[in-house]
Coordinates of C-alpha atoms and ligand atoms in Angstrom, one line a residue:
X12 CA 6.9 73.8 -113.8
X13 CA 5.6 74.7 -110.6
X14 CA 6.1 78.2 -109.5
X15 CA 4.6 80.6 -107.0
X16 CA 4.1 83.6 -106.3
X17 CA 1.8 85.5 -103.7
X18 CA 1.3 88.3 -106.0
X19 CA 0.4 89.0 -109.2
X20 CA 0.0 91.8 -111.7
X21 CA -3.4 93.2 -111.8
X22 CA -5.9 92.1 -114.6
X23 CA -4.6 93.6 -117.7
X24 CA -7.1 93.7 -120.8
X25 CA -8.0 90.4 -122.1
X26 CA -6.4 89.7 -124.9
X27 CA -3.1 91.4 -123.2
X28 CA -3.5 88.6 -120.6
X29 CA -3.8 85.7 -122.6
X30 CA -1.4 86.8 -125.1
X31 CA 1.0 87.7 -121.4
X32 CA 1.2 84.2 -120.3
X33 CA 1.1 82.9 -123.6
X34 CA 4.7 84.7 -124.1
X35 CA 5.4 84.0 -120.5
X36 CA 4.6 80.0 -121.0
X37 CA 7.0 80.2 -124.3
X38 CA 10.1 82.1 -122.7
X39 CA 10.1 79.7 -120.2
X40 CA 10.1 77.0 -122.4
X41 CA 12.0 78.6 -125.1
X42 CA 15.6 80.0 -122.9
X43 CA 18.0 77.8 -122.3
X44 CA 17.9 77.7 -118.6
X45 CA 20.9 76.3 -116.6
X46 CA 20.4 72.8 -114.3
X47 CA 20.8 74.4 -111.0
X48 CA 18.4 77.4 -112.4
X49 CA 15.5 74.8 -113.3
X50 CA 15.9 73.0 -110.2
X51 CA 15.9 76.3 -108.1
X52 CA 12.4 77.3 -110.2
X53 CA 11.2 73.9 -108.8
X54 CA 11.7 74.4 -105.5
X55 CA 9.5 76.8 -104.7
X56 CA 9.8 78.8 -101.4
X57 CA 8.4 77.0 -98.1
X58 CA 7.0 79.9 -97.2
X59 CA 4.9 80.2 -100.4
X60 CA 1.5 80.5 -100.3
X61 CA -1.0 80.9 -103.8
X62 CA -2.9 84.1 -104.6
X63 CA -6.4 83.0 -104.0
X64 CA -7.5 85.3 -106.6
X65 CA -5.0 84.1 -109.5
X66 CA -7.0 85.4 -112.9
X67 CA -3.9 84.8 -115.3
X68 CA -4.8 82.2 -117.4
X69 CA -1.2 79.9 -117.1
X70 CA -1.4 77.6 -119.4
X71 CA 0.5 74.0 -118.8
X72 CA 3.6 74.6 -120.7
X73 CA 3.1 72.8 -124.5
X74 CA -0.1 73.7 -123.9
X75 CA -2.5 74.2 -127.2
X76 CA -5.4 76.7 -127.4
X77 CA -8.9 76.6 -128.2
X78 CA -11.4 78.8 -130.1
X79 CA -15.2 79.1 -130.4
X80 CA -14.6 78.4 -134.2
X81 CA -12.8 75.3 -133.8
X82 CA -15.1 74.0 -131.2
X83 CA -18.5 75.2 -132.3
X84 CA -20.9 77.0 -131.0
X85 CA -22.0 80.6 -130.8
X86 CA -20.2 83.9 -129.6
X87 CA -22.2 85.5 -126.5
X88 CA -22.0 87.6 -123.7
X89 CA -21.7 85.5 -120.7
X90 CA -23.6 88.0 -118.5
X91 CA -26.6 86.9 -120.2
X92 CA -25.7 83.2 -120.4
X93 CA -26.7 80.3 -117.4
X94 CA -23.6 78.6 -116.2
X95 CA -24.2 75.2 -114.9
X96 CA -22.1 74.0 -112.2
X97 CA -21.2 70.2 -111.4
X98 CA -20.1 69.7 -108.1
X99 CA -18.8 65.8 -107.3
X100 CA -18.0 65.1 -103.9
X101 CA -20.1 66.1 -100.6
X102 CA -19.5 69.6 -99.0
X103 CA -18.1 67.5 -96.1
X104 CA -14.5 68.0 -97.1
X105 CA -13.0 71.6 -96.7
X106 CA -11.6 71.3 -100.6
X107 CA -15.4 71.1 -102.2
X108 CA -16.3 73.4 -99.7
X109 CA -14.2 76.1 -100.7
X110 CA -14.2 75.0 -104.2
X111 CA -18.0 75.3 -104.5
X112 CA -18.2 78.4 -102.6
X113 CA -15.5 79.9 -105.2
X114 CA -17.9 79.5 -108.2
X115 CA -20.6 80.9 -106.6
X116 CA -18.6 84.1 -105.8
X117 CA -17.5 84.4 -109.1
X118 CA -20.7 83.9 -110.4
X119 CA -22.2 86.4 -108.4
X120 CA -19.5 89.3 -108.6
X121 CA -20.1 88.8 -112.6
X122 CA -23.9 88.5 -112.3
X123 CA -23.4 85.7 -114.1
X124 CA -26.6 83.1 -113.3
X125 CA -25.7 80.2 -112.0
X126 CA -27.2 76.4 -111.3
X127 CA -25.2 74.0 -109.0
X128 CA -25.7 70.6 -108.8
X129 CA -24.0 68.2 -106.1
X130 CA -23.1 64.3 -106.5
X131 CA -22.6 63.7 -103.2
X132 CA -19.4 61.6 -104.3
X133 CA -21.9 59.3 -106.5
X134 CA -20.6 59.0 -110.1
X135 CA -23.7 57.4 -111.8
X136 CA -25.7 61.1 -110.1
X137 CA -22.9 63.2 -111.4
X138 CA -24.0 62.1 -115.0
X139 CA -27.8 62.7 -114.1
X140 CA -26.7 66.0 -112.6
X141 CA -25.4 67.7 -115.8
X142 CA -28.1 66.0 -117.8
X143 CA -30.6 67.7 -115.3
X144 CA -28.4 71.0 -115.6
X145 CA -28.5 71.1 -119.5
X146 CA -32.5 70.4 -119.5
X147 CA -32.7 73.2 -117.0
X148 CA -31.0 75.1 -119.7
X149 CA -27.2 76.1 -119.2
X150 CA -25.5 77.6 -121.5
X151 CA -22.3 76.3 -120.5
X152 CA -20.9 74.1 -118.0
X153 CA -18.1 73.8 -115.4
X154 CA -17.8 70.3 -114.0
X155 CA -15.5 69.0 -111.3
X156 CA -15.3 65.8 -112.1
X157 CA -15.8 62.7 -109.4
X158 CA -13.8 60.6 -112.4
X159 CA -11.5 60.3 -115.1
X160 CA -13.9 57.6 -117.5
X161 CA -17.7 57.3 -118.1
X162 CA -18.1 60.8 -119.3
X163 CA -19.7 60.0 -122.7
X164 CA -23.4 60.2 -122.3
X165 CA -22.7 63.6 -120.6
X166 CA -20.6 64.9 -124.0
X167 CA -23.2 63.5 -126.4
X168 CA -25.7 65.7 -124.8
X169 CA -24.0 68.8 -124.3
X170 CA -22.5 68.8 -128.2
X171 CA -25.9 68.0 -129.6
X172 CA -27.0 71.3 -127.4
X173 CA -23.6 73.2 -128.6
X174 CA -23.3 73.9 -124.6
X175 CA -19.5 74.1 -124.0
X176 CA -17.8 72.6 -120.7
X177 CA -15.2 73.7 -118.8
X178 CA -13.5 70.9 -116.6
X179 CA -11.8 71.6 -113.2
X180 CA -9.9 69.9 -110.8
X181 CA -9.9 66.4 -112.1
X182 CA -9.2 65.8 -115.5
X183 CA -11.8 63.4 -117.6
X184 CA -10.4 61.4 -120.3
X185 CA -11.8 62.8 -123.4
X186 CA -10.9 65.5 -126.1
X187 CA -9.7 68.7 -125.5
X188 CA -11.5 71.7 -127.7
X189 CA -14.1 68.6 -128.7
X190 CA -15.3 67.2 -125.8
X191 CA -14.4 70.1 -123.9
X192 CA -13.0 73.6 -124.1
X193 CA -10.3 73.7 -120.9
X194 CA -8.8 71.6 -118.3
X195 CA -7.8 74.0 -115.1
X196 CA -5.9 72.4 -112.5
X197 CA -3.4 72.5 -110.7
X198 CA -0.2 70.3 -111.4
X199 CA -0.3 67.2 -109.3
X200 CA 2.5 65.4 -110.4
X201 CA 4.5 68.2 -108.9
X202 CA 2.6 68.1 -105.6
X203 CA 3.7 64.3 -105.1
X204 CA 7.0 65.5 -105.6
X205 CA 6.9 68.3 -103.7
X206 CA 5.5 65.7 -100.6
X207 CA 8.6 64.0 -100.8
X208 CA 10.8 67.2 -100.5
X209 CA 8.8 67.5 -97.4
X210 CA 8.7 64.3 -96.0
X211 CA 12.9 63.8 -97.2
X212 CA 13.5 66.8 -95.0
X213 CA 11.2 65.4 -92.1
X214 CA 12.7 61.9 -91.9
X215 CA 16.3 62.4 -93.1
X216 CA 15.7 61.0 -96.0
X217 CA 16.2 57.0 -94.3
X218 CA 13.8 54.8 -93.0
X219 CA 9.9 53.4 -94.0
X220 CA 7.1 55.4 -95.6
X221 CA 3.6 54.7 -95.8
X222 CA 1.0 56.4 -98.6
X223 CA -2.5 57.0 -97.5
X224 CA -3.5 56.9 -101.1
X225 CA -6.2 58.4 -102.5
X226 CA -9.8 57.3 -104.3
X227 CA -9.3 55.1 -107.4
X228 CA -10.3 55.8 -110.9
X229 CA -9.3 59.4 -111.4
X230 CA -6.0 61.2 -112.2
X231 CA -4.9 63.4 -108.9
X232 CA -4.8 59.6 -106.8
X233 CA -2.4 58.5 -110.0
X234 CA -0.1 61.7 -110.3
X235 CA 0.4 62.5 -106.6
X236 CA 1.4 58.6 -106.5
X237 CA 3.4 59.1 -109.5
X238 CA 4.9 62.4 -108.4
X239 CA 5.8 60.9 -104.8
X240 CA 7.5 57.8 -106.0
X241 CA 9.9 59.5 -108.7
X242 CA 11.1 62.3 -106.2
X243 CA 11.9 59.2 -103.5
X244 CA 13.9 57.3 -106.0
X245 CA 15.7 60.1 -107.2
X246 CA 16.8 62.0 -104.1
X247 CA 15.9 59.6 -101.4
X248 CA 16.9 55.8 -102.0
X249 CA 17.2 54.9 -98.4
X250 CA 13.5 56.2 -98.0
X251 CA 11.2 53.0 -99.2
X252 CA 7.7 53.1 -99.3
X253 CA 6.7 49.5 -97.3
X254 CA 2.6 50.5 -97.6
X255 CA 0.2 51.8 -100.1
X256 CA -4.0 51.6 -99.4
X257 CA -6.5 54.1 -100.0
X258 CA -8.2 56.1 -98.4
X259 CA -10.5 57.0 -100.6
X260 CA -9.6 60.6 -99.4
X261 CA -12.0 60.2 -96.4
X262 CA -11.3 61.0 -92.9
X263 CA -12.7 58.1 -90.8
X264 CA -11.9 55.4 -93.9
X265 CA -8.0 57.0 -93.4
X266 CA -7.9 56.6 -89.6
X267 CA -9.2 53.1 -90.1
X268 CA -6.2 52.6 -92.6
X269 CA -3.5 53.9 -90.0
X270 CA -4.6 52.0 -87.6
X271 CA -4.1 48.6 -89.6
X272 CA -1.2 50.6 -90.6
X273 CA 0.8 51.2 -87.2
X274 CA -0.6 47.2 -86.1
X275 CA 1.5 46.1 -89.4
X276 CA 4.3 48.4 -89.5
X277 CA 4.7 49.3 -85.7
X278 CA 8.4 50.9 -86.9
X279 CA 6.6 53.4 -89.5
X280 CA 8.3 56.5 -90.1
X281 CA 6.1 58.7 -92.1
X282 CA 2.6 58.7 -93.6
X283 CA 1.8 60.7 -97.0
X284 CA -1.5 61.0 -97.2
X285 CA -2.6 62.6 -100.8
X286 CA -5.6 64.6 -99.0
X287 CA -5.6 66.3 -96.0
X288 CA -8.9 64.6 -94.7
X289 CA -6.9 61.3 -94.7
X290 CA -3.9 63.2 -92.9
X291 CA -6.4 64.2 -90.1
X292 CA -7.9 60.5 -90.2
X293 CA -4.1 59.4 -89.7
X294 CA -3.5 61.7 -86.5
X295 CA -6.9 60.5 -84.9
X296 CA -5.6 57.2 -85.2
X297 CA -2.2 58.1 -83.7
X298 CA -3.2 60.0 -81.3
X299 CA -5.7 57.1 -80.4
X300 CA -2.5 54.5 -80.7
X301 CA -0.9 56.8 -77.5
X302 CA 1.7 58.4 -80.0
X303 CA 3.0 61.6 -79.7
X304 CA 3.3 64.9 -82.0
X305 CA 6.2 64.1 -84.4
X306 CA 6.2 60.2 -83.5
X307 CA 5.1 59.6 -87.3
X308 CA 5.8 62.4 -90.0
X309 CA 2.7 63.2 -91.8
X310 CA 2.9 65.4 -95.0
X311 CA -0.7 65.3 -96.5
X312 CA -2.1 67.8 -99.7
X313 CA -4.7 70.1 -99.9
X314 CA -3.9 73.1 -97.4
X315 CA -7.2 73.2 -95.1
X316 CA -7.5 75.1 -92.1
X317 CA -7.2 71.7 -89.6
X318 CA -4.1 70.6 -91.4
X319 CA -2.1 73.2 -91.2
X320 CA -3.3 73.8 -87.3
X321 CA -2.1 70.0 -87.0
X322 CA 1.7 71.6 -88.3
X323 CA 0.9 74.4 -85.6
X324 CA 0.5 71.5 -83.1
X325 CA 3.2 69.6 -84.0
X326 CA 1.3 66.9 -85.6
X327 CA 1.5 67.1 -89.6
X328 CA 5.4 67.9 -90.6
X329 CA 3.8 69.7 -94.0
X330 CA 1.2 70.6 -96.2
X331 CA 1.3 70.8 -99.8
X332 CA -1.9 73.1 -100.8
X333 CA -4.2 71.7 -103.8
X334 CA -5.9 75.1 -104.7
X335 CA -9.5 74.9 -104.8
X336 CA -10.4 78.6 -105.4
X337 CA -11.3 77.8 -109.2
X338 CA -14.3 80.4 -109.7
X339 CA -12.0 83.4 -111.5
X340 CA -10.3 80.7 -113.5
X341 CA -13.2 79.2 -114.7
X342 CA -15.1 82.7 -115.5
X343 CA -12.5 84.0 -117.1
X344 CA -11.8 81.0 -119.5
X345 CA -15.2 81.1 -120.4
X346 CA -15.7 85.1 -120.6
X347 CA -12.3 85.0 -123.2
X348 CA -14.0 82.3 -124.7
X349 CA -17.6 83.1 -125.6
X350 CA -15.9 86.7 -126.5
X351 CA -14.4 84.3 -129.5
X352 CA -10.6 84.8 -128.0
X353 CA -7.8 82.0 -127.9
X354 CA -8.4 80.0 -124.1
X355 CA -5.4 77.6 -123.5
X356 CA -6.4 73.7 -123.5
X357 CA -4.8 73.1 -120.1
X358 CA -4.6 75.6 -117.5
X359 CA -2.4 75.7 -114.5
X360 CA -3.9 76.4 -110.7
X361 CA -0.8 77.5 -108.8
X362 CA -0.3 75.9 -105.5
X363 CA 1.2 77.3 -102.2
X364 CA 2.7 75.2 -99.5
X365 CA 2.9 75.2 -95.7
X366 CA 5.8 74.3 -93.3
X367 CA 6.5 74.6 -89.9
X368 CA 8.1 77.9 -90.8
X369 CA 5.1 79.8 -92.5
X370 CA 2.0 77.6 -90.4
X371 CA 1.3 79.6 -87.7
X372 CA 1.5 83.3 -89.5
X373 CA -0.5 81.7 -92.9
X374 CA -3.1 80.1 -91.5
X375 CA -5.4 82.4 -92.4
X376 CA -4.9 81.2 -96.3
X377 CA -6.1 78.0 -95.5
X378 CA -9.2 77.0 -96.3
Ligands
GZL425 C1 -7.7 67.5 -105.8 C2 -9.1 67.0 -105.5 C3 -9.0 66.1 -104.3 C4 -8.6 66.8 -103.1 C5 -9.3 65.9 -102.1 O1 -7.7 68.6 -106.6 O2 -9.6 66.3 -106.6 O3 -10.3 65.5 -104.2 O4 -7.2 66.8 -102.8 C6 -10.7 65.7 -102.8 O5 -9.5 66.5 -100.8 O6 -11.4 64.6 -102.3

């Protein structure tokens, strides 16, 4: 269930937290809420925008917890433990940008010492990475994953050193509380779905879509798909999707794309592109094609600064924000944890969302 809100309770005391939006996650489940009030909690406001500094641990609703006695491994203070970080892709895109750059605050307003590591988008250096990390001697891990499989090699060494992992972002098939403690992210299902609202209301709901898709082989390319498709079918039959390519979630390789795109499909009505460097790639290659701003209708996901300046400019109809600002997430999994407190198995990153109505006056939120 995706809801926002810009503000948020101050931290209560740990255990009051967890135990919070633990009864939070099961009224929601448990009332009996009408249709029209489930469908009004999933449409969140336009105007919407996430607090950067969310510190609630939301756990996915049906979510299970995990303990340090049912995974293994010691009790400790984490401001004398080494937290190894795992960065995947290049600090070329805005996301990892911000994402990195949120650990690293985190780390440093706990005093928390901290090692990074960065793949530079190479999977087979991600794994070398964290190996490197654990030798270098973290006591626990938080990895942003480049993808879902392949993970093995990395989990066999951190058990057999009892270091535990937190994953973010992108999920890694493997076991929850065994292979790994948490899974924050945000809900990405929902942000396909919540790209169709916006590109229903930008195209009238009629005429031919194109999705910029994104890298293969992990989940967020699958469930923004996923997300995209269902919403079309259910509240937009006369909207059909006539072209699906990747990306890869790159700016120049989603330029290239539009431009084979707008050669094939010269009647094209809208472009989702499931990153925001691939929605900028798609302008270039408009703007190169002679088109003007609003020719195509571009909804994209991720929320950086340059995409929502494109809805400012007329260019990009909407933005659907992936929330990179993991750090106090992350920290304060793995402070409730090491304290020997319940953390929930999957944790929800909430998401904020830009329109032509909120661009221009929350621009500053973008990253
Ligand atoms: C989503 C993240 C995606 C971003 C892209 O959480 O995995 O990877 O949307 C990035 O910008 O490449």
């Amino acid at each position: 269930m995706q809801r926002n809100r810009t503000h948020r309770p101050q931290l209560l005391a740990r255990p009051v937290v967890v135990a919070l939006a633990a009864a939070v996650a099961l009224t929601a489940t448990a009332c009996a809420k009408s249709e029209d009030d489930a469908a009004a909690d999933q449409q969140p406001s336009a105007t919407a925008t996430a607090d950067t500094e969310q510190k609630v641990l939301d756990p996915k609703p049906g979510s299970e917890n995990c303990t340090i006695d049912a995974y293994g491994g010691q009790k400790t203070d984490l401001a004398n433990a080494t937290v190894g970080f795992s960065q995947s892709e290049k600090e070329a895109n805005p996301f990892r940008i911000a994402e990195t750059q949120s650990i690293k605050d985190e780390a440093k307003k706990r005093g928390v010492k901290l090692l990074t590591a960065n793949a530079q988008s190479q999977f087979s250096k991600q794994i070398s990475d964290v190996q490197d990390l654990l030798a270098k001697g973290a006591d626990l891990l938080v990895i942003a994953p480049l993808n879902s499989d392949g993970w093995d090699p990395v989990l066999k060494a951190a058990a057999a050193k009892k270091v535990p992992i937190v994953t973010i972002d992108r999920k890694i098939n493997a076991e929850a509380c065994k292979d790994y403690v948490s899974f924050i992210a945000s809900d990405f299902v929902e942000q396909g779905r919540r790209a169709a609202d916006q590109m229903i209301e930008a195209t009238g709901g009629k005429g031919e879509v194109a999705i910029l898709l994104g890298s293969a082989g992990n989940n967020v390319t699958t469930e923004r798909t996923q997300g995209f498709k269902e919403r079309i079918a259910e509240k937009a039959p006369d909207l059909k999707v006539v072209f699906e390519q990747t990306g890869d979630f790159a700016r120049e390789k989603g330029q290239q794309v539009t431009e084979q795109l707008i050669q094939s499909q010269p009647g094209i009505k809208g472009i989702y592109a499931e990153n925001d460097e691939m929605g900028l790639g798609a302008v270039a290659a408009l703007k190169g094609a002679g088109k003007k701003p609003g020719d195509v209708k571009i909804v994209t996901v991720d929320g950086t600064r340059n995409a929502v300046q494109g809805i400012v400019d007329g260019w990009i109809s909407g933005v659907i924000e992936s929330n990179p600002r993991f750090g106090p997430l992350a920290f304060q999994t793995l402070d409730t944890f090491t304290q020997g407190e319940a953390v929930p198995q999957d944790v929800i990153i909430e998401d904020g969302a830009y329109t032509a109505d909120n661009a221009e006056q929350d621009l500053g939120k973008a990253y």
